[in-house]
Amino acid sequence: MAKRIVIDPVTRIEGHAKISIFLDDAGQVSDAEFHVVEFRGFEKFCEGRPFSEMPAITARICGICPVSHLLASAKAGDAIMAVAIPPAADKLRRLMNLGQIVQSHALSFFHLSAPDFILGWDAPPATRNVFGLIAADPALARSGIRLRQFGQEIIEALGGKKIHPAWAVPGGVRSGLDEEGRARIRQRLPEAFATAEAALGIFLKALESHREEALIFGNFQSLFMGLVAPDGGWEHHGGRLRFTDSTGSVIADQIEPARYLEFLGESVQEASYLKTPYFKALGLPGGMYRVGPLARLNVCEHIGTPRADAELKAFKQMGRGAVTSSFLYHYARLIEIIAGLEAIERALEDPDLGSGDLRADAGVNSLHGVGASEAPRGTLFHDYTVDRSGLLKSVNLIVATGHNNLAMNRTVAQIARHYVQGDNIPEPVLNRIEHGIRCYDPCLSCSTHAAGQMPLRIRLVGPRGNVLREVVRG
Ligand code: MG
Ligand code: NI
């Protein structure tokens, strides 16, 4: 008799989700799904609001990535006003996005994933977390926490204490960064670099003893999507879309983000509430693609800063063509921290940051605007249609967790197939399944459009929906 194992929700990722593992009659894993309960209401709720309010409104979608929404929304507003924003405003937005990438990647590595590498898969779940890490290696944990704070301080230096909800606005930004602010950031850079290099060392060492995980934690062919610069370089806020396949070949390039609907189809999977985009020309399942750090490093040809470029070379050698293991999202994330720090260091020397020309002003010059930005987790689209007076007629948001949804399902199925036998899932196996999801660092708050974390509930559900076993964690 077919059985269903439900893990609900996943720990150490924000929001609320559950995993279902489907067993066939022989007790073998036949499939798996990562469910996110999306409250579609948010896009509808925005209708009728002025587009100029959207940066502030959408920054509140999520307590984890307000910066990403703020920036993508401001960009969509630029398109509706049909303006080129002042160069200083673009550089300041970029600097804030770099701060966001550093702080979010540091959180993902040190708080959420490093406990598995340092304390082990089999460590008791009560201590296999950042507090356990503090107990086991206080210096490492502290430096990880400080690296995250460094990214947050950049965001605060620009946007104000609790991130001014409307620092980035259609047409530009509200304020620049003075020399004192720059000096404070500059002074913290050496420590941030040292921590990032230490994290890289830890991961590369962990990789030696995690060869099996690297082979089965989401290791499959897929497409990859990310923004790239005009010369094919790494991009995080600007540029155009590139798609590559698992051989590393470019299959679509320099696509204006506003044209995303020509390339992406959106399907609603029966069992999941999250919309699942795919590369239209290849249909499903061939059009499955991944976004985020792994994808960005796969689609780009170079990063443009020395330390990150040296590491990118080593990264690219881990795949024939593209790097196809989602376990290497961790590696890509750490390389992006270094890339981010180098880019921040460079940006601080740009005299434009102190410029007073920060904002272009205009009314509605286009009834449709799309803003795309690379959020830490992957490409974020804000797509607005407005009337002549700038009131929103429709809103479409595509978040990274949506792009990666099919790949996350595939990852869970691959791990479950390898480790799950019968209907008893021991704790270390549960943890490996969860880690498969954590590789993508999904922001469930964004996907569900509701903040908050639920306690962990693991349920083993029989064929008639009857709960065979339930485990409650922390
Ligand atoms: Mg949407
Ligand atoms: Ni989010």
Short mmCIF file of C-alpha atoms and ligand atoms in Angstrom, two decimals:
data_model
loop_
_atom_site.label_atom_id
_atom_site.label_comp_id
_atom_site.label_asym_id
_atom_site.label_seq_id
_atom_site.Cartn_x
_atom_site.Cartn_y
_atom_site.Cartn_z
CA MET A 1 0.00 0.00 0.00
CA ALA A 2 1.34 3.44 -0.92
CA LYS A 3 2.39 5.55 2.03
CA ARG A 4 3.17 9.16 2.55
CA ILE A 5 5.76 10.56 4.93
CA VAL A 6 5.32 14.20 5.81
CA ILE A 7 7.99 16.34 7.40
CA ASP A 8 6.34 19.51 8.57
CA PRO A 9 7.76 22.09 8.68
CA VAL A 10 11.44 22.23 7.83
CA THR A 11 13.67 23.60 10.59
CA ARG A 12 16.31 26.24 10.22
CA ILE A 13 14.73 27.84 7.19
CA GLU A 14 12.36 30.70 7.68
CA GLY A 15 8.64 30.37 7.24
CA HIS A 16 6.43 27.36 6.98
CA ALA A 17 6.76 24.38 4.69
CA LYS A 18 6.48 20.65 4.75
CA ILE A 19 8.00 17.81 2.90
CA SER A 20 6.07 14.80 1.68
CA ILE A 21 7.85 11.62 0.74
CA PHE A 22 5.83 9.14 -1.26
CA LEU A 23 6.55 5.45 -0.88
CA ASP A 24 5.37 2.91 -3.42
CA ASP A 25 3.84 -0.49 -2.62
CA ALA A 26 7.29 -2.01 -2.24
CA GLY A 27 8.23 0.61 0.35
CA GLN A 28 10.61 2.38 -2.05
CA VAL A 29 10.60 6.15 -2.41
CA SER A 30 8.72 6.98 -5.59
CA ASP A 31 8.64 10.76 -5.35
CA ALA A 32 8.89 13.71 -3.00
CA GLU A 33 7.49 17.18 -2.78
CA PHE A 34 8.46 20.32 -0.99
CA HIS A 35 5.26 22.21 -0.23
CA VAL A 36 5.03 25.88 0.48
CA VAL A 37 1.71 27.28 1.51
CA GLU A 38 1.50 30.47 -0.48
CA PHE A 39 -1.05 33.10 0.36
CA ARG A 40 -1.64 34.56 -3.06
CA GLY A 41 -3.48 37.44 -1.47
CA PHE A 42 -0.44 39.69 -1.46
CA GLU A 43 -0.27 40.45 -5.17
CA LYS A 44 -4.03 41.11 -5.18
CA PHE A 45 -3.76 43.26 -2.06
CA CYS A 46 -1.42 45.68 -3.87
CA GLU A 47 -3.87 46.40 -6.68
CA GLY A 48 -5.16 49.94 -6.57
CA ARG A 49 -2.10 51.24 -4.63
CA PRO A 50 0.20 53.83 -6.25
CA PHE A 51 3.32 52.18 -7.75
CA SER A 52 5.47 54.66 -5.81
CA GLU A 53 4.39 53.03 -2.54
CA MET A 54 5.48 49.58 -3.64
CA PRO A 55 9.11 49.68 -2.41
CA ALA A 56 7.87 50.38 1.11
CA ILE A 57 4.98 47.91 0.90
CA THR A 58 6.92 45.03 -0.62
CA ALA A 59 9.86 45.54 1.75
CA ARG A 60 7.42 44.35 4.39
CA ILE A 61 6.67 41.07 2.60
CA CYS A 62 9.58 39.53 4.34
CA GLY A 63 11.60 40.01 7.48
CA ILE A 64 14.54 38.21 5.88
CA CYS A 65 14.92 39.94 2.54
CA PRO A 66 13.26 43.37 2.69
CA VAL A 67 16.28 44.84 0.88
CA SER A 68 15.81 42.58 -2.14
CA HIS A 69 12.16 43.58 -2.51
CA LEU A 70 12.94 47.23 -1.91
CA LEU A 71 15.50 47.25 -4.73
CA ALA A 72 13.52 45.17 -7.25
CA SER A 73 10.45 47.29 -6.60
CA ALA A 74 12.34 50.58 -7.03
CA LYS A 75 13.69 49.23 -10.33
CA ALA A 76 10.17 48.38 -11.54
CA GLY A 77 9.25 51.97 -10.61
CA ASP A 78 12.18 53.33 -12.66
CA ALA A 79 10.75 51.45 -15.65
CA ILE A 80 7.26 52.90 -15.15
CA MET A 81 8.74 56.40 -15.00
CA ALA A 82 10.97 55.44 -17.96
CA VAL A 83 13.96 57.19 -16.42
CA ALA A 84 17.67 56.47 -16.24
CA ILE A 85 18.50 56.91 -12.56
CA PRO A 86 21.55 59.02 -11.54
CA PRO A 87 24.78 56.95 -11.54
CA ALA A 88 25.31 57.59 -7.81
CA ALA A 89 21.87 56.17 -7.01
CA ASP A 90 22.65 53.01 -8.95
CA LYS A 91 25.98 52.61 -7.15
CA LEU A 92 24.34 53.09 -3.76
CA ARG A 93 21.61 50.56 -4.53
CA ARG A 94 24.31 48.14 -5.60
CA LEU A 95 26.22 48.70 -2.40
CA MET A 96 23.12 47.94 -0.38
CA ASN A 97 22.52 44.76 -2.39
CA LEU A 98 26.09 43.66 -1.70
CA GLY A 99 25.50 44.21 2.02
CA GLN A 100 22.38 42.08 1.73
CA ILE A 101 24.22 39.29 -0.10
CA VAL A 102 26.97 39.23 2.55
CA GLN A 103 24.62 39.24 5.53
CA SER A 104 22.20 36.69 4.07
CA HIS A 105 24.94 34.29 2.90
CA ALA A 106 26.67 34.57 6.30
CA LEU A 107 23.40 33.69 8.02
CA SER A 108 22.90 30.72 5.72
CA PHE A 109 26.40 29.36 6.24
CA PHE A 110 27.18 30.03 9.89
CA HIS A 111 23.76 29.86 11.51
CA LEU A 112 21.96 27.31 9.37
CA SER A 113 24.37 24.99 7.59
CA ALA A 114 27.73 25.03 9.40
CA PRO A 115 26.28 23.15 12.42
CA ASP A 116 25.85 20.11 10.13
CA PHE A 117 29.45 20.34 8.91
CA ILE A 118 31.06 21.09 12.27
CA LEU A 119 28.86 19.10 14.65
CA GLY A 120 27.92 16.32 12.23
CA TRP A 121 24.72 14.94 10.75
CA ASP A 122 24.24 12.64 13.69
CA ALA A 123 24.66 15.24 16.44
CA PRO A 124 21.54 15.62 18.59
CA PRO A 125 19.14 18.10 16.94
CA ALA A 126 18.81 20.04 20.21
CA THR A 127 22.42 21.19 19.91
CA ARG A 128 22.92 20.97 16.15
CA ASN A 129 22.32 24.68 15.65
CA VAL A 130 24.09 28.00 16.08
CA PHE A 131 24.02 27.63 19.88
CA GLY A 132 25.71 24.26 19.59
CA LEU A 133 28.21 25.90 17.28
CA ILE A 134 28.88 28.62 19.86
CA ALA A 135 29.55 25.92 22.45
CA ALA A 136 31.79 23.88 20.14
CA ASP A 137 33.74 26.69 18.48
CA PRO A 138 32.96 30.06 20.06
CA ALA A 139 35.53 31.98 18.00
CA LEU A 140 34.15 30.68 14.72
CA ALA A 141 30.53 31.25 15.72
CA ARG A 142 31.30 34.76 16.92
CA SER A 143 33.13 35.68 13.73
CA GLY A 144 30.21 34.33 11.68
CA ILE A 145 27.74 36.40 13.65
CA ARG A 146 29.97 39.46 13.19
CA LEU A 147 30.21 38.88 9.43
CA ARG A 148 26.44 38.93 9.23
CA GLN A 149 26.37 42.12 11.32
CA PHE A 150 28.87 43.69 8.93
CA GLY A 151 26.46 43.19 6.03
CA GLN A 152 23.60 44.52 8.11
CA GLU A 153 25.61 47.60 9.09
CA ILE A 154 26.14 48.47 5.43
CA ILE A 155 22.41 48.25 4.90
CA GLU A 156 21.80 50.43 7.96
CA ALA A 157 24.46 52.96 6.99
CA LEU A 158 22.51 53.51 3.77
CA GLY A 159 18.91 52.93 4.67
CA GLY A 160 18.83 53.96 8.32
CA LYS A 161 18.49 51.99 11.51
CA LYS A 162 15.67 49.58 10.79
CA ILE A 163 15.98 49.95 7.01
CA HIS A 164 14.03 53.02 6.06
CA PRO A 165 11.16 51.41 4.22
CA ALA A 166 11.48 53.90 1.39
CA TRP A 167 15.22 54.49 1.03
CA ALA A 168 15.17 53.21 -2.53
CA VAL A 169 12.42 54.90 -4.49
CA PRO A 170 11.35 54.94 -8.13
CA GLY A 171 13.97 57.14 -9.78
CA GLY A 172 16.78 56.63 -7.29
CA VAL A 173 17.52 56.70 -3.57
CA ARG A 174 16.84 59.17 -0.79
CA SER A 175 20.31 59.59 0.68
CA GLY A 176 23.97 58.97 -0.04
CA LEU A 177 26.83 57.74 2.10
CA ASP A 178 29.18 60.25 3.69
CA GLU A 179 32.91 59.80 4.26
CA GLU A 180 32.38 58.88 7.91
CA GLY A 181 29.99 56.09 6.95
CA ARG A 182 32.45 54.84 4.37
CA ALA A 183 35.31 54.91 6.87
CA ARG A 184 33.33 52.80 9.34
CA ILE A 185 32.64 50.13 6.72
CA ARG A 186 36.23 50.19 5.45
CA GLN A 187 37.57 49.60 8.92
CA ARG A 188 35.59 46.36 9.32
CA LEU A 189 36.61 44.91 5.96
CA PRO A 190 39.81 43.08 7.00
CA GLU A 191 37.99 41.07 9.65
CA ALA A 192 35.17 40.30 7.21
CA PHE A 193 37.67 39.00 4.63
CA ALA A 194 39.38 36.84 7.24
CA THR A 195 36.08 35.30 8.32
CA ALA A 196 35.03 34.61 4.74
CA GLU A 197 38.35 32.91 3.99
CA ALA A 198 38.05 30.83 7.16
CA ALA A 199 34.54 29.75 6.17
CA LEU A 200 35.82 28.77 2.74
CA GLY A 201 38.51 26.64 4.37
CA ILE A 202 35.96 24.95 6.60
CA PHE A 203 33.68 24.13 3.71
CA LEU A 204 36.43 22.81 1.43
CA LYS A 205 37.63 20.57 4.26
CA ALA A 206 34.06 19.42 4.94
CA LEU A 207 33.70 18.64 1.24
CA GLU A 208 36.45 16.02 1.52
CA SER A 209 34.41 14.05 4.03
CA HIS A 210 31.06 14.78 2.32
CA ARG A 211 31.71 13.33 -1.12
CA GLU A 212 28.58 11.22 -0.90
CA GLU A 213 26.45 14.23 -0.04
CA ALA A 214 27.92 16.20 -2.92
CA LEU A 215 26.96 13.36 -5.25
CA ILE A 216 23.36 12.98 -4.13
CA PHE A 217 22.22 16.29 -2.60
CA GLY A 218 20.50 17.62 -5.66
CA ASN A 219 22.99 16.47 -8.24
CA PHE A 220 21.22 16.41 -11.60
CA GLN A 221 21.03 18.14 -14.94
CA SER A 222 19.07 21.37 -15.11
CA LEU A 223 19.21 24.79 -16.62
CA PHE A 224 20.59 27.75 -14.70
CA MET A 225 19.39 31.35 -14.80
CA GLY A 226 20.91 34.57 -13.56
CA LEU A 227 21.68 38.14 -14.48
CA VAL A 228 25.01 38.75 -16.21
CA ALA A 229 26.90 41.89 -17.23
CA PRO A 230 27.16 42.74 -20.95
CA ASP A 231 30.54 40.94 -21.05
CA GLY A 232 29.17 37.82 -19.34
CA GLY A 233 30.54 38.80 -15.94
CA TRP A 234 28.93 38.21 -12.54
CA GLU A 235 26.04 40.59 -11.90
CA HIS A 236 23.76 41.13 -8.93
CA HIS A 237 21.78 44.27 -9.61
CA GLY A 238 21.58 45.22 -13.27
CA GLY A 239 22.57 43.44 -16.45
CA ARG A 240 20.43 41.00 -18.38
CA LEU A 241 19.29 37.40 -18.06
CA ARG A 242 21.33 34.44 -19.22
CA PHE A 243 20.27 30.80 -19.31
CA THR A 244 22.80 27.99 -19.53
CA ASP A 245 22.34 24.24 -19.56
CA SER A 246 24.16 21.56 -17.62
CA THR A 247 26.85 21.22 -20.28
CA GLY A 248 27.63 24.86 -19.65
CA SER A 249 26.29 26.03 -23.02
CA VAL A 250 24.48 29.34 -23.18
CA ILE A 251 20.94 28.73 -24.46
CA ALA A 252 19.56 32.26 -24.14
CA ASP A 253 21.54 35.39 -23.46
CA GLN A 254 21.28 39.12 -22.76
CA ILE A 255 17.51 38.92 -22.31
CA GLU A 256 15.97 42.11 -21.01
CA PRO A 257 14.32 41.13 -17.70
CA ALA A 258 11.12 42.83 -18.91
CA ARG A 259 10.81 40.02 -21.47
CA TYR A 260 10.84 37.26 -18.84
CA LEU A 261 7.37 36.01 -19.74
CA GLU A 262 8.57 35.15 -23.26
CA PHE A 263 11.03 32.73 -21.69
CA LEU A 264 9.38 31.56 -18.51
CA GLY A 265 6.14 29.66 -18.16
CA GLU A 266 4.46 29.49 -14.78
CA SER A 267 2.62 26.33 -13.83
CA VAL A 268 0.79 25.57 -10.63
CA GLN A 269 1.63 22.08 -9.45
CA GLU A 270 -1.29 20.20 -8.00
CA ALA A 271 0.31 19.39 -4.67
CA SER A 272 2.12 22.67 -4.11
CA TYR A 273 0.73 26.15 -3.71
CA LEU A 274 3.89 27.73 -5.00
CA LYS A 275 3.91 28.71 -8.67
CA THR A 276 6.64 26.84 -10.46
CA PRO A 277 8.27 28.65 -13.34
CA TYR A 278 10.14 26.74 -16.07
CA PHE A 279 12.03 27.60 -19.24
CA LYS A 280 9.21 27.71 -21.76
CA ALA A 281 11.00 26.50 -24.89
CA LEU A 282 11.89 23.19 -23.21
CA GLY A 283 8.59 22.62 -21.42
CA LEU A 284 8.45 20.37 -18.37
CA PRO A 285 10.40 18.63 -17.00
CA GLY A 286 13.25 19.70 -19.36
CA GLY A 287 12.76 23.38 -18.60
CA MET A 288 13.58 23.04 -14.90
CA TYR A 289 16.18 25.60 -13.91
CA ARG A 290 18.00 26.72 -10.77
CA VAL A 291 18.73 30.26 -9.57
CA GLY A 292 20.84 31.69 -6.76
CA PRO A 293 24.57 31.44 -5.99
CA LEU A 294 25.14 28.13 -7.81
CA ALA A 295 23.34 29.42 -10.90
CA ARG A 296 25.03 32.83 -10.84
CA LEU A 297 28.47 31.24 -10.75
CA ASN A 298 27.47 28.79 -13.49
CA VAL A 299 26.13 31.46 -15.85
CA CYS A 300 28.91 34.01 -15.36
CA GLU A 301 32.31 33.79 -17.06
CA HIS A 302 34.21 35.84 -14.51
CA ILE A 303 33.52 37.85 -11.39
CA GLY A 304 35.83 40.77 -11.91
CA THR A 305 37.70 40.83 -8.59
CA PRO A 306 40.94 38.90 -8.04
CA ARG A 307 40.24 36.70 -5.02
CA ALA A 308 36.75 35.71 -6.14
CA ASP A 309 37.95 35.03 -9.70
CA ALA A 310 40.66 32.69 -8.42
CA GLU A 311 38.08 30.76 -6.43
CA LEU A 312 35.61 30.79 -9.35
CA LYS A 313 38.21 28.91 -11.38
CA ALA A 314 38.38 26.18 -8.73
CA PHE A 315 34.58 26.10 -8.52
CA LYS A 316 34.16 25.64 -12.26
CA GLN A 317 36.52 22.68 -12.18
CA MET A 318 34.02 20.84 -10.00
CA GLY A 319 31.72 20.22 -12.94
CA ARG A 320 32.00 18.99 -16.47
CA GLY A 321 30.31 21.95 -18.07
CA ALA A 322 28.13 23.32 -15.30
CA VAL A 323 28.51 22.51 -11.61
CA THR A 324 25.38 20.41 -11.10
CA SER A 325 25.37 19.51 -7.38
CA SER A 326 23.16 21.63 -5.19
CA PHE A 327 25.45 20.74 -2.28
CA LEU A 328 27.86 23.20 -3.92
CA TYR A 329 25.43 26.06 -3.37
CA HIS A 330 27.36 26.39 -0.11
CA TYR A 331 30.64 26.79 -1.95
CA ALA A 332 29.11 29.27 -4.39
CA ARG A 333 27.66 31.24 -1.48
CA LEU A 334 31.07 31.57 0.18
CA ILE A 335 32.68 32.67 -3.09
CA GLU A 336 29.94 35.28 -3.41
CA ILE A 337 30.70 36.57 0.08
CA ILE A 338 34.28 37.15 -1.03
CA ALA A 339 33.09 38.67 -4.32
CA GLY A 340 30.75 40.91 -2.34
CA LEU A 341 33.47 42.06 0.04
CA GLU A 342 35.83 42.83 -2.82
CA ALA A 343 33.10 44.74 -4.63
CA ILE A 344 32.27 46.67 -1.44
CA GLU A 345 35.94 47.54 -0.95
CA ARG A 346 36.11 48.86 -4.50
CA ALA A 347 32.80 50.73 -4.27
CA LEU A 348 33.88 52.61 -1.13
CA GLU A 349 36.61 54.37 -3.10
CA ASP A 350 34.12 55.77 -5.60
CA PRO A 351 33.66 59.50 -4.99
CA ASP A 352 30.20 59.31 -6.57
CA LEU A 353 28.84 57.80 -3.35
CA GLY A 354 28.84 61.25 -1.79
CA SER A 355 27.03 62.82 -4.74
CA GLY A 356 23.94 64.95 -4.18
CA ASP A 357 22.33 63.83 -7.44
CA LEU A 358 20.38 60.83 -6.23
CA ARG A 359 16.97 60.91 -7.73
CA ALA A 360 15.29 61.35 -11.11
CA ASP A 361 11.77 62.61 -10.97
CA ALA A 362 9.04 61.86 -13.48
CA GLY A 363 5.43 60.80 -13.75
CA VAL A 364 4.02 57.72 -15.42
CA ASN A 365 5.62 57.29 -18.82
CA SER A 366 5.05 53.58 -19.27
CA LEU A 367 2.06 51.54 -18.16
CA HIS A 368 4.19 48.48 -17.49
CA GLY A 369 7.44 48.08 -15.57
CA VAL A 370 9.55 45.11 -14.57
CA GLY A 371 12.32 45.23 -12.00
CA ALA A 372 14.77 42.35 -11.62
CA SER A 373 17.52 42.04 -9.06
CA GLU A 374 19.65 39.18 -7.81
CA ALA A 375 18.44 38.54 -4.28
CA PRO A 376 20.87 36.39 -2.27
CA ARG A 377 18.66 33.37 -3.05
CA GLY A 378 18.20 34.14 -6.74
CA THR A 379 16.59 36.35 -9.33
CA LEU A 380 13.67 38.37 -8.02
CA PHE A 381 11.09 39.83 -10.42
CA HIS A 382 8.64 42.60 -9.65
CA ASP A 383 6.24 43.16 -12.54
CA TYR A 384 3.73 46.00 -12.31
CA THR A 385 1.00 47.21 -14.65
CA VAL A 386 -0.45 50.64 -13.82
CA ASP A 387 -3.07 53.02 -15.12
CA ARG A 388 -2.35 56.58 -16.31
CA SER A 389 -2.38 57.89 -12.75
CA GLY A 390 0.07 55.27 -11.53
CA LEU A 391 -2.36 53.04 -9.67
CA LEU A 392 -1.52 49.36 -9.88
CA LYS A 393 -3.78 47.25 -12.07
CA SER A 394 -1.81 44.05 -11.64
CA VAL A 395 1.25 42.78 -9.81
CA ASN A 396 3.32 39.68 -10.41
CA LEU A 397 6.20 38.73 -8.14
CA ILE A 398 8.49 35.78 -8.76
CA VAL A 399 10.76 34.91 -5.86
CA ALA A 400 13.81 32.64 -5.80
CA THR A 401 12.06 29.87 -3.92
CA GLY A 402 9.51 29.73 -6.75
CA HIS A 403 12.23 29.46 -9.44
CA ASN A 404 13.93 26.70 -7.47
CA ASN A 405 10.78 24.82 -6.52
CA LEU A 406 11.10 22.02 -9.08
CA ALA A 407 14.78 21.57 -8.29
CA MET A 408 14.05 21.41 -4.56
CA ASN A 409 11.46 18.67 -5.15
CA ARG A 410 13.97 16.79 -7.22
CA THR A 411 16.61 17.21 -4.51
CA VAL A 412 14.40 15.87 -1.75
CA ALA A 413 13.43 12.89 -3.90
CA GLN A 414 17.06 12.13 -4.69
CA ILE A 415 18.14 12.23 -1.05
CA ALA A 416 15.11 10.28 0.14
CA ARG A 417 15.65 7.59 -2.48
CA HIS A 418 19.18 7.15 -1.23
CA TYR A 419 18.55 7.07 2.52
CA VAL A 420 14.93 6.23 3.25
CA GLN A 421 14.09 2.58 3.75
CA GLY A 422 10.64 1.65 4.96
CA ASP A 423 8.52 4.08 6.91
CA ASN A 424 10.87 4.82 9.75
CA ILE A 425 13.08 7.82 9.07
CA PRO A 426 15.80 8.12 11.68
CA GLU A 427 16.82 11.61 12.77
CA PRO A 428 20.12 11.75 10.81
CA VAL A 429 18.21 10.90 7.63
CA LEU A 430 15.60 13.56 8.34
CA ASN A 431 18.39 16.02 8.81
CA ARG A 432 19.96 15.12 5.48
CA ILE A 433 16.62 15.63 3.73
CA GLU A 434 16.25 19.02 5.39
CA HIS A 435 19.80 19.91 4.50
CA GLY A 436 18.95 19.21 0.85
CA ILE A 437 16.42 22.03 1.11
CA ARG A 438 18.79 24.24 3.10
CA CYS A 439 21.30 24.07 0.22
CA TYR A 440 18.93 26.45 -1.60
CA ASP A 441 18.52 28.64 1.49
CA PRO A 442 14.87 29.17 0.56
CA CYS A 443 13.13 32.18 2.00
CA LEU A 444 9.78 30.74 2.89
CA SER A 445 8.66 34.09 4.28
CA CYS A 446 8.86 35.48 0.77
CA SER A 447 7.18 32.50 -0.78
CA THR A 448 4.34 32.49 1.66
CA HIS A 449 4.19 36.26 1.97
CA ALA A 450 3.88 35.79 5.70
CA ALA A 451 6.63 36.11 8.27
CA GLY A 452 7.16 33.79 11.18
CA GLN A 453 8.66 30.48 12.04
CA MET A 454 6.82 27.41 13.20
CA PRO A 455 8.13 24.77 15.53
CA LEU A 456 9.24 21.60 13.78
CA ARG A 457 6.66 18.88 13.41
CA ILE A 458 7.58 15.69 11.66
CA ARG A 459 4.68 13.49 10.72
CA LEU A 460 4.54 10.07 9.30
CA VAL A 461 1.24 9.81 7.49
CA GLY A 462 -0.34 6.62 6.25
CA PRO A 463 -2.26 6.14 3.00
CA ARG A 464 -5.56 7.37 4.45
CA GLY A 465 -4.01 10.48 5.94
CA ASN A 466 -3.68 8.84 9.33
CA VAL A 467 -0.68 10.02 11.33
CA LEU A 468 1.50 6.99 12.04
CA ARG A 469 4.12 8.90 13.98
CA GLU A 470 4.71 12.48 15.04
CA VAL A 471 7.88 14.07 16.33
CA VAL A 472 7.96 17.62 17.69
CA ARG A 473 11.26 19.45 17.84
CA GLY A 474 12.24 22.60 19.77
MG MG B 1 3.79 35.68 -8.55
NI NI B 2 12.30 36.73 1.90
#
